[in-house]
Short mmCIF file of C-alpha atoms in Angstrom, two decimals:
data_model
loop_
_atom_site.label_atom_id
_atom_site.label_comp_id
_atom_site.label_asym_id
_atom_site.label_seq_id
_atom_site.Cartn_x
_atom_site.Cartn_y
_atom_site.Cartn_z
CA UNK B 1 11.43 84.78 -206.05
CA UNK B 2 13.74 82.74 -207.69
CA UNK B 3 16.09 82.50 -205.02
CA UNK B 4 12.82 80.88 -202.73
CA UNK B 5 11.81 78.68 -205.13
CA UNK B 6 15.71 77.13 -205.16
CA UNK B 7 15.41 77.07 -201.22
CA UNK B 8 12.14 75.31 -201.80
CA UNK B 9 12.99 72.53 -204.44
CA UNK B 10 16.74 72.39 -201.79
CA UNK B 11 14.27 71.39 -198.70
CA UNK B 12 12.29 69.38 -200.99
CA UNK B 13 15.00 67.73 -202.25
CA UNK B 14 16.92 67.34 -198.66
CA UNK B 15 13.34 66.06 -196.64
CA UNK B 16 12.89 63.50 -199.47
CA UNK B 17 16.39 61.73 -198.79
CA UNK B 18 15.81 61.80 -194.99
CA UNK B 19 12.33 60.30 -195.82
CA UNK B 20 14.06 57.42 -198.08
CA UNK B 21 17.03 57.04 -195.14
CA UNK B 22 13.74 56.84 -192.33
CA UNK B 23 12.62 54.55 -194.82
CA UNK B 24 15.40 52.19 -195.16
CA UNK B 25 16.26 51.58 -191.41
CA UNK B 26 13.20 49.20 -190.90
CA UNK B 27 13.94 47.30 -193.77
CA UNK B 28 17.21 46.42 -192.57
CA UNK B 29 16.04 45.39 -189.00
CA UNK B 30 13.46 43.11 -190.69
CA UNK B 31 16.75 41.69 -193.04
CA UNK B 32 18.43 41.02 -189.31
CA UNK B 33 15.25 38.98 -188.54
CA UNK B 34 15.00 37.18 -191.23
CA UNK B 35 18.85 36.10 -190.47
CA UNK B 36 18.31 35.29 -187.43
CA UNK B 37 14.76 32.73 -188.55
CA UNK B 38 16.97 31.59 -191.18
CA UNK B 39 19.89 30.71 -189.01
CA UNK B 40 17.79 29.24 -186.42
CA UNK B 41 15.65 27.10 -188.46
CA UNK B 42 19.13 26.06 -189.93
CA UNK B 43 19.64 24.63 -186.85
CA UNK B 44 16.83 23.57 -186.03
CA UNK B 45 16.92 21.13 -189.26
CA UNK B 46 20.02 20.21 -188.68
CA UNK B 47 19.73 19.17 -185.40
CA UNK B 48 16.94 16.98 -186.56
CA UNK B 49 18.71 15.74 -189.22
CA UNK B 50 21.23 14.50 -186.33
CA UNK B 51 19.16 13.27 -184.41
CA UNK B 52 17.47 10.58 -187.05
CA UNK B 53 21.39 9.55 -187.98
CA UNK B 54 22.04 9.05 -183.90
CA UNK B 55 18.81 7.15 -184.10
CA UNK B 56 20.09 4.94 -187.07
CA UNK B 57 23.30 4.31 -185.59
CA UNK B 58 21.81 3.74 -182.25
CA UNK B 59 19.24 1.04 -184.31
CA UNK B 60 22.39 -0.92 -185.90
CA UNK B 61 24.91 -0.94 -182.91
CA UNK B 62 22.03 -2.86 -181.31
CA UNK B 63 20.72 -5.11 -184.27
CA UNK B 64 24.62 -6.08 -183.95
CA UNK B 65 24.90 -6.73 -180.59
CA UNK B 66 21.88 -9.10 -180.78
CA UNK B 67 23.37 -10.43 -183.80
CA UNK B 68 26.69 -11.31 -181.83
CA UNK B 69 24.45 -12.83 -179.09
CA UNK B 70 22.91 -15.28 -181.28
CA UNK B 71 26.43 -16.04 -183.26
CA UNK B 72 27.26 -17.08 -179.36
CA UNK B 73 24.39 -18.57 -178.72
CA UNK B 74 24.81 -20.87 -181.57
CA UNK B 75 28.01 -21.65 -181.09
CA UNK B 76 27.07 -22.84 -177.86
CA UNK B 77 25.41 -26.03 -179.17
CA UNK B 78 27.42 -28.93 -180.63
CA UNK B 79 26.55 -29.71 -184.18
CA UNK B 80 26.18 -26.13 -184.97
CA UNK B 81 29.68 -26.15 -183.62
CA UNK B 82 31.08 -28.70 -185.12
CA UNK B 83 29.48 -27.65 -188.44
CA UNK B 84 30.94 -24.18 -188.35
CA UNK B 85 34.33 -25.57 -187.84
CA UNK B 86 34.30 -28.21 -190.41
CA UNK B 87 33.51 -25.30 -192.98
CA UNK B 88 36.29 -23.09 -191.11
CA UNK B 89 38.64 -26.43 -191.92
CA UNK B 90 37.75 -26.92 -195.53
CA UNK B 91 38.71 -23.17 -196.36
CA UNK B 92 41.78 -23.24 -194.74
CA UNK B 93 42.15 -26.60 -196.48
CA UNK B 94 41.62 -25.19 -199.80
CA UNK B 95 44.32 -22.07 -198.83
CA UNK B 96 46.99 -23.96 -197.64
CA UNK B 97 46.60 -26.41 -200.98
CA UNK B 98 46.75 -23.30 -203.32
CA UNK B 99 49.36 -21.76 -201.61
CA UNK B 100 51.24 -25.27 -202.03
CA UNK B 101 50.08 -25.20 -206.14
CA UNK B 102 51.66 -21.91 -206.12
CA UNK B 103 54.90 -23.13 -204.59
CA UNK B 104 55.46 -25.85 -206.45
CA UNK B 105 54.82 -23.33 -209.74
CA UNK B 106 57.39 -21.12 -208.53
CA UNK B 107 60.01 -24.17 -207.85
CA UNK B 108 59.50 -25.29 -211.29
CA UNK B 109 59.86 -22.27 -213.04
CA UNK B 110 63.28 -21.48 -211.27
CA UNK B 111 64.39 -25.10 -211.91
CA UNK B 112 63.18 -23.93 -215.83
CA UNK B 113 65.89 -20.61 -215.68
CA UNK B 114 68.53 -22.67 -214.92
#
């Protein structure tokens, strides 16, 4: 008697693992699903995420194309012209005549070491 009920509480024991290993197989092929949704919907995001920056970039290359046009365009007419390049002359002015301060500094403080 003894000896059956150790063969019982054995099989008992041995059906109940093979139950939890039946049990654990699904689980994991539901884990591989959810990888996959995850991974795809990863992409998925990303790819839209992409897509609004190409947009963006796509939106400024043009806004400074037709910003370069109308530069052009202005330029094109005379006292625009002419008033562009008088500004263009007074900074280059202003440059050359603090580059000349700057000079005349330096001679002066050599002629001082002497």
């Amino acid at each position: 008697m003894k000896s059956i009920i150790k063969l019982m509480c054995i099989s008992t024991l041995l059906l109940g693992s093979a139950a939890e290993s039946y049990a654990e197989e699904p689980v994991k092929e539901k884990e591989k699903i959810g990888f996959f949704k995850r991974a795809f919907n990863d992409m998925k995001e990303s790819t839209r995420r992409q897509h609004e920056i190409d947009k963006a970039n796509f939106k400024a290359h043009k806004l400074e194309a037709k910003a370069t046009f109308q530069e052009h365009k202005a330029m094109s007419r005379r006292d625009t012209r002419k008033a562009i390049e008088e500004r263009e002359y007074e900074e280059q002015m202003q440059e050359a005549k603090a580059r000349q301060e700057a000079a005349e500094k330096r001679i002066e403080e050599a002629k001082r070491v002497r």
